[in-house]
Each structure stands twice: as C-alpha cells, then as structure tokens.
PDB file of C-alpha atoms in Angstrom:
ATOM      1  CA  UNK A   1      69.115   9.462 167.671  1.00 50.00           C
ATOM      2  CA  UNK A   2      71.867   7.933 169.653  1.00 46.00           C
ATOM      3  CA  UNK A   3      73.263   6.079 166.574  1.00 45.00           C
ATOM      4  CA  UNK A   4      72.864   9.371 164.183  1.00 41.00           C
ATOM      5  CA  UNK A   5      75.233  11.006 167.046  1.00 45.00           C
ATOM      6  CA  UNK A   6      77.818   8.059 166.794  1.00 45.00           C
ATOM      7  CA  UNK A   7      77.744   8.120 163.213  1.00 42.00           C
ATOM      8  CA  UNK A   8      78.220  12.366 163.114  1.00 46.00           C
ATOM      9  CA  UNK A   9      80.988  12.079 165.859  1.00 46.00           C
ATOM     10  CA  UNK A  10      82.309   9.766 163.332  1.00 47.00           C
ATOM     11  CA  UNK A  11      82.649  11.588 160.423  1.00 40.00           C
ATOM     12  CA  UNK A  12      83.654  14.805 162.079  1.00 44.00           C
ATOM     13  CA  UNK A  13      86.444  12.861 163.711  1.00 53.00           C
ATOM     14  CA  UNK A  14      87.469  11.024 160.430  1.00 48.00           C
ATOM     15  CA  UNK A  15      87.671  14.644 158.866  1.00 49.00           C
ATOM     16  CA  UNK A  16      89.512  16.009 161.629  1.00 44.00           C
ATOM     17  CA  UNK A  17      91.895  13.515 161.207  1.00 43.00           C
ATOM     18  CA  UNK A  18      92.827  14.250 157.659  1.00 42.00           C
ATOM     19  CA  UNK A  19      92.878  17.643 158.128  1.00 40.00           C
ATOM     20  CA  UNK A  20      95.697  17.306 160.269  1.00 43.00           C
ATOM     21  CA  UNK A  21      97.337  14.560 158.307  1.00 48.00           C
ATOM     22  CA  UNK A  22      97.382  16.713 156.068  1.00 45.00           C
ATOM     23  CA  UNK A  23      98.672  19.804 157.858  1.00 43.00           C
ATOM     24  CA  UNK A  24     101.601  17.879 159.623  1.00 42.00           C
ATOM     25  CA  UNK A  25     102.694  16.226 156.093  1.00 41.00           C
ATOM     26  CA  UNK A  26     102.816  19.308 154.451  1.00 44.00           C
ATOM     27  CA  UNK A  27     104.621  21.081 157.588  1.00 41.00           C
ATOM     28  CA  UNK A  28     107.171  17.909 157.533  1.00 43.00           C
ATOM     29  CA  UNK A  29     108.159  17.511 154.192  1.00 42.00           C
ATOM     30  CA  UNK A  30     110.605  20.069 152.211  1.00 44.00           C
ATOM     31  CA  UNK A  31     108.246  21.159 149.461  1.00 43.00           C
ATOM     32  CA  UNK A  32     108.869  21.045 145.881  1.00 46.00           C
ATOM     33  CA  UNK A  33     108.592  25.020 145.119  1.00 51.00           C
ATOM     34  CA  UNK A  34     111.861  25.537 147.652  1.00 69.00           C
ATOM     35  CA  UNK A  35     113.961  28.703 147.079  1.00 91.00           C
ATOM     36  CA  UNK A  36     117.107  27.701 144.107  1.00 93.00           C
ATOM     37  CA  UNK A  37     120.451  29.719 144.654  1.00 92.00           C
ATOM     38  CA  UNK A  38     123.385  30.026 143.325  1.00 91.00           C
ATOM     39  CA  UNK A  39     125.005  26.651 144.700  1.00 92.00           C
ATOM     40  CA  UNK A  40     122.390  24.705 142.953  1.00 95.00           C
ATOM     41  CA  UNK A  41     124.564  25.098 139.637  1.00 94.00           C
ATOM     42  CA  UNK A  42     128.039  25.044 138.550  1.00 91.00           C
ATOM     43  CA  UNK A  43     130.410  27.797 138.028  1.00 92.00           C
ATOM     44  CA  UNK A  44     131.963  27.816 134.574  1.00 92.00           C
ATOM     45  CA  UNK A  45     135.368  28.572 133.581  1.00 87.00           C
ATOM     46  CA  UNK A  46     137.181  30.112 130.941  1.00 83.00           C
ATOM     47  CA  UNK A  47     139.250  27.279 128.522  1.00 81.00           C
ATOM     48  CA  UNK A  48     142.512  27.242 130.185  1.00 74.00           C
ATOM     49  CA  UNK A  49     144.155  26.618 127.011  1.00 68.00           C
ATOM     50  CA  UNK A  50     142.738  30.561 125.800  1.00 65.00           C
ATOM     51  CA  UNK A  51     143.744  34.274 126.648  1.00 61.00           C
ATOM     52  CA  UNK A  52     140.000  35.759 127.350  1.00 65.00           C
ATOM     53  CA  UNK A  53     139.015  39.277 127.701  1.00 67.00           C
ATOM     54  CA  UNK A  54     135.713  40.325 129.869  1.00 68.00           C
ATOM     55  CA  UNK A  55     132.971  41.834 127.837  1.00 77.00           C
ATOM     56  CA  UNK A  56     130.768  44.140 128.436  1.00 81.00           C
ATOM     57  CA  UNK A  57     127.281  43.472 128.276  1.00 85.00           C
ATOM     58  CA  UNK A  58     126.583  46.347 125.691  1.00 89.00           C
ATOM     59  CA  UNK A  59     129.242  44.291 123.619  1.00 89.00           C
ATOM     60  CA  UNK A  60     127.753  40.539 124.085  1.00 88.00           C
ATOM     61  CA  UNK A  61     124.416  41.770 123.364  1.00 90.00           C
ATOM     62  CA  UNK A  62     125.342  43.880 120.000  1.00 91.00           C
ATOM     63  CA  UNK A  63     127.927  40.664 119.024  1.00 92.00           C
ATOM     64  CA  UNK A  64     124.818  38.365 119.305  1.00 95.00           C
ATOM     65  CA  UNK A  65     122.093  37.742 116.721  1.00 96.00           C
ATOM     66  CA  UNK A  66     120.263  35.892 119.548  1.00 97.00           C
ATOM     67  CA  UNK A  67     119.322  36.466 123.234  1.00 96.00           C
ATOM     68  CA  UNK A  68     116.628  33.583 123.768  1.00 97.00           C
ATOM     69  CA  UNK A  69     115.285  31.985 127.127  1.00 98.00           C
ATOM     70  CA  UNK A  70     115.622  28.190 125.549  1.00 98.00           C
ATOM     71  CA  UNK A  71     115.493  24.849 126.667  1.00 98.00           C
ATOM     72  CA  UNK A  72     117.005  21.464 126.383  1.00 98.00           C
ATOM     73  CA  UNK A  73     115.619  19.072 124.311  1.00 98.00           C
ATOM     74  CA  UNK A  74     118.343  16.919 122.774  1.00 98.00           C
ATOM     75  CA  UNK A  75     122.255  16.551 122.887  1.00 97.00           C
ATOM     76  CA  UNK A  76     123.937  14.586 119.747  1.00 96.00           C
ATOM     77  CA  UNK A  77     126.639  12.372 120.359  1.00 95.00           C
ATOM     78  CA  UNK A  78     130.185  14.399 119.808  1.00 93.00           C
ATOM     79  CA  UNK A  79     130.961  15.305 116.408  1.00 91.00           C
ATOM     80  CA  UNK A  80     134.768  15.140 114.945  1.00 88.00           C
ATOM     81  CA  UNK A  81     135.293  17.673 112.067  1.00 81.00           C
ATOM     82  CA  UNK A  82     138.472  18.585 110.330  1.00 81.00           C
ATOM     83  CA  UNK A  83     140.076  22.170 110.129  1.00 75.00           C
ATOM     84  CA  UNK A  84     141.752  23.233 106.797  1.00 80.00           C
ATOM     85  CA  UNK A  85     143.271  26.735 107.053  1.00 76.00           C
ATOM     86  CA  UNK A  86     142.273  29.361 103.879  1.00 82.00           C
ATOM     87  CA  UNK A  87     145.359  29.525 101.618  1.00 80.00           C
ATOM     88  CA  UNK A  88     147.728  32.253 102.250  1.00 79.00           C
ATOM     89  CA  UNK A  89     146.770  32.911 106.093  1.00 80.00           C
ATOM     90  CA  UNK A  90     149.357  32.955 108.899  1.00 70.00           C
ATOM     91  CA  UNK A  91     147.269  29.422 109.938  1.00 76.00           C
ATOM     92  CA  UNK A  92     148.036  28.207 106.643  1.00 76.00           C
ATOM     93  CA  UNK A  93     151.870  29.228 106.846  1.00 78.00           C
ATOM     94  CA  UNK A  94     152.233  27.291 110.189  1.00 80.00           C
ATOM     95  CA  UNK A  95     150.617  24.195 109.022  1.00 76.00           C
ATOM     96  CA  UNK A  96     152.463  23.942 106.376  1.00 77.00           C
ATOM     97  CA  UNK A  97     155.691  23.869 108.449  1.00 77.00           C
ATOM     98  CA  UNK A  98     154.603  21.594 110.431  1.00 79.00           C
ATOM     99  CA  UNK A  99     153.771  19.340 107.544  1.00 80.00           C
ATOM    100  CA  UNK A 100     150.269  19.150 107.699  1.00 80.00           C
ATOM    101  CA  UNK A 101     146.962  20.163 105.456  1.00 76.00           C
ATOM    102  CA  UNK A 102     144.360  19.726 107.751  1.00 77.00           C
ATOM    103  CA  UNK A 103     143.715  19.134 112.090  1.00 77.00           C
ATOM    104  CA  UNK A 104     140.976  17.586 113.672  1.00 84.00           C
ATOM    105  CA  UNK A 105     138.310  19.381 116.270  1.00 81.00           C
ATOM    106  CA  UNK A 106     135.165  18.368 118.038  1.00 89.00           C
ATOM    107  CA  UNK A 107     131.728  19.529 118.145  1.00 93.00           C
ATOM    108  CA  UNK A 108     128.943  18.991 120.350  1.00 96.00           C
ATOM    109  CA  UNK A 109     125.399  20.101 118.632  1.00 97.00           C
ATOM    110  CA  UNK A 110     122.457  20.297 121.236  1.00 98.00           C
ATOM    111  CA  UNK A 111     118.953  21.340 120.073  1.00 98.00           C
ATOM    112  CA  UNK A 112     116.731  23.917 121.866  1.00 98.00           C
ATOM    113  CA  UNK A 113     113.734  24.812 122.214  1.00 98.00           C
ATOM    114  CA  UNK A 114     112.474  28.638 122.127  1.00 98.00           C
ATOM    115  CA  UNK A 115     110.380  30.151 124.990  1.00 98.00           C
ATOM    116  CA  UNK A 116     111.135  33.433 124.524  1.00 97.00           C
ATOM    117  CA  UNK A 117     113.263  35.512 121.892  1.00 97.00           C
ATOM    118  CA  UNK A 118     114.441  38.850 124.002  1.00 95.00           C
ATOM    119  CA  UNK A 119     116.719  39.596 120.245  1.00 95.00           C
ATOM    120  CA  UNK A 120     116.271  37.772 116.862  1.00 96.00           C
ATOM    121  CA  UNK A 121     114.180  34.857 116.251  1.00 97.00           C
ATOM    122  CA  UNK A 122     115.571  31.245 114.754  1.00 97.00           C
ATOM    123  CA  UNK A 123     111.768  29.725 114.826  1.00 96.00           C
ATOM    124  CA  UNK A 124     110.251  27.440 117.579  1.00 98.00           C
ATOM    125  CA  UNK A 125     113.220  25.176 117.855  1.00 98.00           C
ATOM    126  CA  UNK A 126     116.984  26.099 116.956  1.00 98.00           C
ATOM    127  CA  UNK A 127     120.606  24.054 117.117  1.00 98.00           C
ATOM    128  CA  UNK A 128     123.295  25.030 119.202  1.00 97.00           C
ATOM    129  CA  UNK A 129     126.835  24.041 118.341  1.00 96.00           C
ATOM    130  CA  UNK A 130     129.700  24.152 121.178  1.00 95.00           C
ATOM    131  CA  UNK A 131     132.783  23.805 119.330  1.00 90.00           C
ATOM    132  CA  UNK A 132     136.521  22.694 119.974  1.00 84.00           C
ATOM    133  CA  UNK A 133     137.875  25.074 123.138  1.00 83.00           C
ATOM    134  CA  UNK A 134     133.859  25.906 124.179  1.00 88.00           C
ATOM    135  CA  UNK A 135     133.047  22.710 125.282  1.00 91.00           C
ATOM    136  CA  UNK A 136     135.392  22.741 128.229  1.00 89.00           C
ATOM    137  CA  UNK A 137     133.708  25.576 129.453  1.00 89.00           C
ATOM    138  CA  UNK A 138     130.222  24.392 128.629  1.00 93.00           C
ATOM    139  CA  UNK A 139     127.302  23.006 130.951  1.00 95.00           C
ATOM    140  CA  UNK A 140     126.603  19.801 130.960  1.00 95.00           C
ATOM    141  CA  UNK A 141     123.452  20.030 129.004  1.00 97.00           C
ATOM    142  CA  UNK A 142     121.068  17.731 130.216  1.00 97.00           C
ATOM    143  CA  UNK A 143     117.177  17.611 128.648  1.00 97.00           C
ATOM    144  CA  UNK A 144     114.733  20.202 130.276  1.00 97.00           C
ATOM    145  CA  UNK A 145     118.264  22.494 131.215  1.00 98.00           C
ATOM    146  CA  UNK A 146     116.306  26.150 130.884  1.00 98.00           C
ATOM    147  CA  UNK A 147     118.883  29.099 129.820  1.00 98.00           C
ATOM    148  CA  UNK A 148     119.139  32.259 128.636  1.00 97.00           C
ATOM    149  CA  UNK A 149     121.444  32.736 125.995  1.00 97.00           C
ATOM    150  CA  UNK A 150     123.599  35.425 123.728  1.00 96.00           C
ATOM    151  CA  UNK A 151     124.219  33.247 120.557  1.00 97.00           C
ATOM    152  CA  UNK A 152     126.147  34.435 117.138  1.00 96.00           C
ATOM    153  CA  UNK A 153     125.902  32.575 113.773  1.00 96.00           C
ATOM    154  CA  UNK A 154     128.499  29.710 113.500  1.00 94.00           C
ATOM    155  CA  UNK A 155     129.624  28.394 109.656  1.00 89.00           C
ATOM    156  CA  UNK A 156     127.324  25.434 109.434  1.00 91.00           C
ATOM    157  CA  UNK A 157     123.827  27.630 110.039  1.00 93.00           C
ATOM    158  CA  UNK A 158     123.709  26.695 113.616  1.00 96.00           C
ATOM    159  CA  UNK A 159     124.316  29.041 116.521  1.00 97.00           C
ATOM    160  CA  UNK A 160     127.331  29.558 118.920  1.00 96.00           C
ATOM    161  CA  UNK A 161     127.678  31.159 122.259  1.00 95.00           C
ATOM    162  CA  UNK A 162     128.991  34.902 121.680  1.00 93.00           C
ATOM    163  CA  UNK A 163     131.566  33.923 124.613  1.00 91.00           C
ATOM    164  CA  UNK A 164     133.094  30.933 126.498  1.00 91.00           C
ATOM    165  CA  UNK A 165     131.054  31.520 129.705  1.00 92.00           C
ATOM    166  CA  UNK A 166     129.403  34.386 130.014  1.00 92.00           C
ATOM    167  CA  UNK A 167     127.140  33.488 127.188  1.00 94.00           C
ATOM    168  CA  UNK A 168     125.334  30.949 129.742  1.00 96.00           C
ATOM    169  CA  UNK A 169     122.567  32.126 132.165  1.00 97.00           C
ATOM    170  CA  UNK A 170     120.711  29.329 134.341  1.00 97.00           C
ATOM    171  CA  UNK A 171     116.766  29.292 134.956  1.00 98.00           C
ATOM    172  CA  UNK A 172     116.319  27.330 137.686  1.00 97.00           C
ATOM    173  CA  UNK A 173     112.580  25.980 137.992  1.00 95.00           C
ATOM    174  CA  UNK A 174     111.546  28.764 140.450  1.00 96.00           C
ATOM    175  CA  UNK A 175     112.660  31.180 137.216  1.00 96.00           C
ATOM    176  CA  UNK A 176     115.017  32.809 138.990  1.00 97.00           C
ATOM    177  CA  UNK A 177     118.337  33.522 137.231  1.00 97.00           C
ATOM    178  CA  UNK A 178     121.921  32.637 137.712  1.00 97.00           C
ATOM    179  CA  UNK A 179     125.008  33.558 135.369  1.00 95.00           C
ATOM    180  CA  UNK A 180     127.052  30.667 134.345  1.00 94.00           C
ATOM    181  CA  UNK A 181     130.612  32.718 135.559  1.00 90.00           C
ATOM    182  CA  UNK A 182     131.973  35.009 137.494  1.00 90.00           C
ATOM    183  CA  UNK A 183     132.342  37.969 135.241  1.00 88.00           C
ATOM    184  CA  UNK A 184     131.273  41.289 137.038  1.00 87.00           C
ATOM    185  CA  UNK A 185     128.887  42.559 135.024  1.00 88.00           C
ATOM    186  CA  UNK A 186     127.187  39.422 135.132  1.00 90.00           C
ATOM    187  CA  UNK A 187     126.801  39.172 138.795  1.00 92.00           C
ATOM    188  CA  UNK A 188     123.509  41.858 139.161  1.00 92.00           C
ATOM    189  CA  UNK A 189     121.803  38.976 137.305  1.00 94.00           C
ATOM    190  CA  UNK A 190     122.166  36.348 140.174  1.00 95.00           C
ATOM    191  CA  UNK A 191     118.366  35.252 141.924  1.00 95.00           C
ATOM    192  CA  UNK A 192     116.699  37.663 139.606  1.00 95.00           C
ATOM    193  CA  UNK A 193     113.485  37.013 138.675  1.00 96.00           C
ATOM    194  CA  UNK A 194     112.893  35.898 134.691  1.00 96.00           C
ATOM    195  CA  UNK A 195     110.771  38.342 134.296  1.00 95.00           C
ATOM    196  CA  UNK A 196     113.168  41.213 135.471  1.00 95.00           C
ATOM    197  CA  UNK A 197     115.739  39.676 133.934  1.00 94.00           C
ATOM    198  CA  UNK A 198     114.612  39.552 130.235  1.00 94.00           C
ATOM    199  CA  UNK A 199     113.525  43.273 130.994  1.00 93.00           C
ATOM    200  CA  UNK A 200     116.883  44.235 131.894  1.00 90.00           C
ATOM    201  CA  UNK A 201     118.443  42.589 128.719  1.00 89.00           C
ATOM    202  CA  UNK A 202     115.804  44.618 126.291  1.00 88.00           C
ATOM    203  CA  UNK A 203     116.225  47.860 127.553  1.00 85.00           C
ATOM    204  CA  UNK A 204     119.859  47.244 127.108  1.00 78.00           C
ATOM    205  CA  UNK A 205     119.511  45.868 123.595  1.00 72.00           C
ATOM    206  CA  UNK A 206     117.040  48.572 122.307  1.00 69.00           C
TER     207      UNK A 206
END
C-alpha cells in the first residue's frame, strides 16, 4: 500500500508539474495570435514625379473591374518594355522633337491568388502588373502578402491598381485591415475586421 501511495504521489506531482510548465510558458512568451496595427506595415506614397488627385471611394470602386481579397504567390523579375506613342497624339508630337520613336519603361508582374472576389471575378489565380511610375509607390510584395485590392484592366490582359496607393489595403494575419495611404476616406478602414470590411466595400459597390 505504501509503495501504491509513492507511486500516486508520483504521478500527481509529475502532472502538477506540467500543468504549470505549461501555464508559466504560455503566460511568458508573447503569443503568436498578438494584436497587428497600423505600424506593422508601411505607409505608401504617391510617385513624386506625378500630380495626383484623391478619389473617392464611390469613384475607385466604379473605375475598378476588380475588388478581390488576394494573396501573394509569385513576383517575376522586372520587366523592361518600350513605349511608342499612337501617331498624331500630342505624345507623338513631342517625341518627335526630341528625336526619338520609342522610350523605355519597367514593369513588375506579380501573380495572386483569389480568396475572395467582393466585384468581378479573374478565376482562382490572376496577374497583377505595376507599371513604370506605380512601382515607386508599390509594396514590396513578398509571397503570402494578403490584400485587398481595386484593380482595372491594363493592355496586356493583366490587371492594374485603379490608383497609385490607395488601391492597396493590408490583411494582416489577425484579418484585420489597414489602407496602404493616407487618403481620408481610406482611414475608417484601419483595424477593421475582414469581414466588416468586405461588407462595407459591397454595399458601396451594389
């Protein structure tokens, strides 16, 4: 009987123990499902080489043919593409006196993925294009980077923020929401909830 004690006192003791290991580890170290905010991410400007006007976000939404929550799952190495003004355009007229036919531009090309279409639909996965004066103002797209974003059509069949900035909404991992900027209208949006967030944007868009 004496031994069975021992041996009880034992165990109990040995699950005591782990219990509290357990408690005080937990207690002691930051956990992994921590509050994001706003510092967490950048704040994006405008291209300082370009006159910009705030939009409205009646006006981004009905410019777009896509609002999508999307993530990251591939950048492409920069792309260099040439620009050849349409004969007869005031572009045209200055290239020719400067003496030239043609002027080189870059393009960055970073496919998403689709988790949720709040306007249009592009399929499961899409491509992005940030072109020439964009991708100063651009994140620094990095695979798994969740956003929501207003995209139009660009030339090649890809898609193109609507604007510089303000196209750009951060989903950090809690899914809360942060705009990219510092336009006005896009400040209500900051530490919403997903959820609320992609609500806000359909009621808007219907």
């Amino acid at each position: 009987m004496k031994v069975y004690k021992k041996y009880m006192f034992a165990v109990l003791t040995g699950i005591l123990l782990v219990v509290l290991s357990t408690f005080f580890y937990r207690l002691l170290t930051p956990s992994g499902n921590s509050s994001s905010k706003r510092s967490d991410f950048p704040v994006l400007k405008s291209p300082s080489m370009c006159m910009t006007r705030e939009s409205s976000m009646e006006e981004q939404l009905e410019m777009s043919e896509l609002v999508v929550d999307a993530s990251v799952l591939a950048v492409y190495p920069l792309e260099t593409r040439q620009f050849v003004p349409a004969s007869g355009t005031y572009e045209a007229e200055i290239y020719e006196k400067l003496g030239i036919t043609s002027s080189p531009y870059s393009v960055l090309k970073v496919k998403m993925k689709a988790n949720e279409y709040i306007k249009g639909n592009a399929g499961d996965t899409f491509t992005m294009s940030i072109v020439a004066f964009g991708l100063e103002s651009s994140p620094d797209f990095q695979i798994g980077n969740r956003f929501i974003l207003t995209l139009k059509k660009y030339t090649d069949g890809t898609y193109t923020p609507v604007t510089f900035v303000s196209s750009y909404f951060f989903v950090a991992e809690d899914d809360k929401v942060y705009p990219a900027g510092e336009e006005s209208w896009t400040q209500k949006f900051s530490g919403m909830e997903l959820s609320e967030c992609v609500s806000e944007f359909e009621v808007i868009d219907a």
